[in-house]
Tab-separated table of C-alpha atoms in Angstrom:
chain	number	residue	atom	x	y	z
A	6	UNK	CA	-24.922	31.576	-40.599
A	7	UNK	CA	-23.000	28.096	-41.353
A	8	UNK	CA	-19.223	29.951	-41.322
A	9	UNK	CA	-20.218	31.528	-38.115
A	10	UNK	CA	-21.399	28.373	-36.148
A	11	UNK	CA	-18.117	26.087	-37.623
A	12	UNK	CA	-16.016	29.432	-36.167
A	13	UNK	CA	-18.071	29.016	-32.839
A	14	UNK	CA	-17.400	25.279	-32.802
A	15	UNK	CA	-13.267	25.228	-33.855
A	16	UNK	CA	-12.994	27.797	-31.122
A	17	UNK	CA	-14.723	25.643	-28.627
A	18	UNK	CA	-12.763	22.654	-29.566
A	19	UNK	CA	-9.449	24.761	-29.296
A	20	UNK	CA	-10.757	26.305	-26.088
A	21	UNK	CA	-11.365	22.836	-24.915
A	22	UNK	CA	-7.994	20.777	-25.886
A	23	UNK	CA	-6.173	23.867	-23.975
A	24	UNK	CA	-8.162	22.851	-20.891
A	25	UNK	CA	-7.111	19.478	-21.297
A	26	UNK	CA	-3.671	19.998	-21.973
A	27	UNK	CA	-3.509	22.154	-18.578
A	28	UNK	CA	-4.863	18.905	-17.238
A	29	UNK	CA	-1.920	16.433	-18.540
A	30	UNK	CA	0.878	18.151	-17.093
A	31	UNK	CA	1.801	17.868	-13.087
A	32	UNK	CA	-0.222	14.706	-11.811
A	33	UNK	CA	0.167	15.861	-8.322
A	34	UNK	CA	-2.699	17.462	-6.095
A	35	UNK	CA	-3.143	21.180	-5.658
A	36	UNK	CA	-1.544	22.184	-2.246
A	37	UNK	CA	-3.541	21.311	0.752
A	38	UNK	CA	-5.575	18.307	-0.764
A	39	UNK	CA	-4.844	15.115	1.313
A	40	UNK	CA	-1.467	13.394	0.586
A	41	UNK	CA	-3.188	10.156	-0.745
A	42	UNK	CA	-3.699	11.980	-3.829
A	43	UNK	CA	0.183	12.140	-4.171
A	44	UNK	CA	1.216	10.882	-7.437
A	45	UNK	CA	4.295	8.069	-6.535
A	46	UNK	CA	5.204	7.867	-10.164
A	47	UNK	CA	8.605	9.831	-9.723
A	48	UNK	CA	11.766	9.055	-8.244
A	49	UNK	CA	11.560	11.669	-5.543
A	50	UNK	CA	7.689	10.840	-4.608
A	51	UNK	CA	7.573	9.527	-0.556
A	52	UNK	CA	4.567	7.534	0.343
A	53	UNK	CA	2.594	8.659	3.432
A	54	UNK	CA	2.609	5.906	5.767
A	55	UNK	CA	0.953	7.576	8.339
A	56	UNK	CA	-2.108	8.709	5.938
A	57	UNK	CA	-2.441	5.323	5.038
A	58	UNK	CA	-2.649	3.651	8.264
A	59	UNK	CA	-5.195	6.490	9.212
A	60	UNK	CA	-6.723	5.221	5.978
A	61	UNK	CA	-6.967	1.932	6.402
A	62	UNK	CA	-7.516	2.084	10.105
A	63	UNK	CA	-10.620	4.376	9.239
A	64	UNK	CA	-11.920	1.893	6.925
A	65	UNK	CA	-11.790	-0.945	9.214
A	66	UNK	CA	-13.329	0.962	12.501
A	67	UNK	CA	-16.713	1.628	10.047
A	68	UNK	CA	-16.835	-2.171	9.559
A	69	UNK	CA	-16.363	-2.591	13.147
A	70	UNK	CA	-12.855	-3.575	13.361
A	71	UNK	CA	-10.012	-1.846	15.472
A	72	UNK	CA	-7.507	0.009	13.710
A	73	UNK	CA	-3.954	-0.986	12.652
A	74	UNK	CA	-0.830	0.690	13.670
A	75	UNK	CA	2.418	1.220	11.653
A	76	UNK	CA	5.562	-1.226	12.948
A	77	UNK	CA	8.638	-0.631	12.188
A	78	UNK	CA	9.618	-4.209	11.206
A	79	UNK	CA	6.377	-4.636	8.707
A	80	UNK	CA	7.486	-1.520	7.101
A	81	UNK	CA	10.826	-2.644	6.558
A	82	UNK	CA	9.181	-5.933	4.907
A	83	UNK	CA	7.158	-3.998	2.715
A	84	UNK	CA	9.659	-2.026	1.133
A	85	UNK	CA	11.843	-5.085	0.456
A	86	UNK	CA	9.216	-6.715	-1.031
A	87	UNK	CA	8.065	-3.461	-3.202
A	88	UNK	CA	11.499	-2.771	-4.182
A	89	UNK	CA	11.797	-6.282	-5.227
A	90	UNK	CA	8.810	-5.975	-8.019
A	91	UNK	CA	9.995	-2.723	-8.960
A	92	UNK	CA	13.602	-4.142	-9.609
A	93	UNK	CA	12.143	-7.460	-11.615
A	94	UNK	CA	8.926	-5.921	-13.038
A	95	UNK	CA	7.100	-8.371	-11.656
A	96	UNK	CA	3.696	-8.402	-9.376
A	97	UNK	CA	4.530	-11.537	-7.463
A	98	UNK	CA	4.230	-12.440	-3.702
A	99	UNK	CA	7.574	-14.589	-4.006
A	100	UNK	CA	9.337	-11.416	-6.001
A	101	UNK	CA	11.900	-11.532	-2.967
A	102	UNK	CA	11.227	-14.638	-1.034
A	103	UNK	CA	7.839	-16.487	-0.223
A	104	UNK	CA	5.915	-14.285	2.218
A	105	UNK	CA	5.624	-16.608	4.929
A	106	UNK	CA	9.471	-17.208	4.810
A	107	UNK	CA	10.008	-13.135	4.764
A	108	UNK	CA	7.660	-13.243	8.026
A	109	UNK	CA	9.548	-15.980	9.627
A	110	UNK	CA	12.992	-14.771	9.415
A	111	UNK	CA	12.142	-11.655	10.282
A	112	UNK	CA	12.153	-9.594	13.504
A	113	UNK	CA	8.375	-9.752	13.855
A	114	UNK	CA	7.045	-13.012	15.670
A	115	UNK	CA	3.552	-13.064	14.029
A	116	UNK	CA	0.916	-14.896	14.966
A	117	UNK	CA	-1.310	-13.854	11.954
A	118	UNK	CA	0.226	-12.363	8.580
A	119	UNK	CA	-1.137	-11.166	5.581
A	120	UNK	CA	0.059	-9.435	2.672
A	121	UNK	CA	-1.442	-7.557	-0.583
A	122	UNK	CA	0.669	-6.353	-3.455
A	123	UNK	CA	-0.428	-4.189	-6.343
A	124	UNK	CA	1.012	-2.379	-9.212
A	125	UNK	CA	0.033	0.401	-11.491
A	126	UNK	CA	-1.445	2.244	-8.983
A	127	UNK	CA	-0.143	5.783	-8.978
A	128	UNK	CA	-1.216	7.213	-5.398
A	129	UNK	CA	-2.276	5.632	-2.284
A	130	UNK	CA	-5.977	6.058	-3.105
A	131	UNK	CA	-5.565	4.386	-6.057
A	132	UNK	CA	-3.950	1.263	-4.498
A	133	UNK	CA	-6.620	1.429	-1.467
A	134	UNK	CA	-9.637	1.475	-3.679
A	135	UNK	CA	-8.101	-1.395	-5.846
A	136	UNK	CA	-7.569	-3.625	-2.647
A	137	UNK	CA	-11.307	-2.740	-1.391
A	138	UNK	CA	-12.351	-3.942	-4.749
A	139	UNK	CA	-10.852	-6.976	-4.874
A	140	UNK	CA	-12.445	-9.588	-2.525
A	141	UNK	CA	-9.451	-11.274	-1.332
A	142	UNK	CA	-7.600	-7.691	-0.814
A	143	UNK	CA	-10.768	-6.577	1.169
A	144	UNK	CA	-10.754	-9.507	3.043
A	145	UNK	CA	-6.918	-8.895	4.453
A	146	UNK	CA	-7.716	-5.224	5.042
A	147	UNK	CA	-10.538	-6.327	7.223
A	148	UNK	CA	-8.978	-9.325	9.113
A	149	UNK	CA	-10.207	-9.150	12.159
A	150	UNK	CA	-6.885	-10.583	14.069
A	151	UNK	CA	-4.378	-7.930	12.665
A	152	UNK	CA	-3.243	-4.727	15.138
A	153	UNK	CA	-0.051	-3.786	13.243
A	154	UNK	CA	0.804	-2.777	9.455
A	155	UNK	CA	3.725	-1.544	6.910
A	156	UNK	CA	3.434	-0.434	3.492
A	157	UNK	CA	5.370	1.046	1.006
A	158	UNK	CA	5.203	2.073	-2.793
A	159	UNK	CA	8.259	1.415	-5.108
A	160	UNK	CA	8.827	3.465	-8.361
A	161	UNK	CA	9.963	1.689	-11.774
A	162	UNK	CA	10.728	4.119	-14.413
A	163	UNK	CA	11.373	1.230	-16.789
A	164	UNK	CA	7.888	-0.724	-16.091
A	165	UNK	CA	4.783	0.022	-17.357
A	166	UNK	CA	2.982	0.150	-13.942
A	167	UNK	CA	5.292	2.831	-12.721
A	168	UNK	CA	4.703	2.290	-9.031
A	169	UNK	CA	4.611	-1.209	-7.162
A	170	UNK	CA	2.923	-2.046	-3.409
A	171	UNK	CA	3.243	-3.941	-0.722
A	172	UNK	CA	0.815	-3.991	2.188
A	173	UNK	CA	1.551	-6.540	5.281
A	174	UNK	CA	-0.874	-6.475	8.044
A	175	UNK	CA	-0.122	-8.571	10.987
A	176	UNK	CA	-0.206	-9.307	14.836
A	177	UNK	CA	2.180	-10.193	16.952
A	178	UNK	CA	2.329	-13.185	18.574
A	179	UNK	CA	1.492	-12.345	21.906
A	180	UNK	CA	2.087	-15.677	23.822
A	181	UNK	CA	5.633	-15.825	22.528
A	182	UNK	CA	6.335	-12.295	23.591
A	183	UNK	CA	5.120	-12.834	26.412
A	184	UNK	CA	7.540	-16.272	27.201
A	185	UNK	CA	10.362	-14.537	26.070
A	186	UNK	CA	10.205	-11.353	28.825
A	187	UNK	CA	11.996	-11.308	31.896
A	188	UNK	CA	9.937	-12.040	34.547
A	189	UNK	CA	10.215	-10.600	37.813
A	190	UNK	CA	11.446	-13.140	40.606
A	191	UNK	CA	9.817	-13.885	43.837
A	192	UNK	CA	12.724	-13.142	46.230
């Protein structure tokens, strides 16, 4: 009786180990799951920026705020920041240049601009949850003034973090934009 129990226990351990081994391989979600669960800790991985905008906009809407839309210049800036952190293996707002300097020297004339960075989150869902659960990062995502966003993830195979993130949320300076637009003549 004792031998049978030991054999059953051993068999159970073997089955559990086999099941866990199957989980240890590919970290990407099965086909049909949302892209925000895609593992970005790989050279060919690509962030779904539209899914990120939808996720952040949904979060803002559920908190009584307006959505944000992707902006090409903010996407470029976020990409440069994420790549700079990955290249230096350092989570730092100033990895490339100080944030306010990056914004001022860009082609995005911002009246408001905030940035969230992160490292070690392998999926968009993880990065979003980390920012949502951090009061200063949550405040940035729920900034009432922002209307545009850019987001990027950069893979760093040599790093313990593997993936570096940058999220930039901003609002264009509409007053300055209207001053720069040509006005129709009154002739």
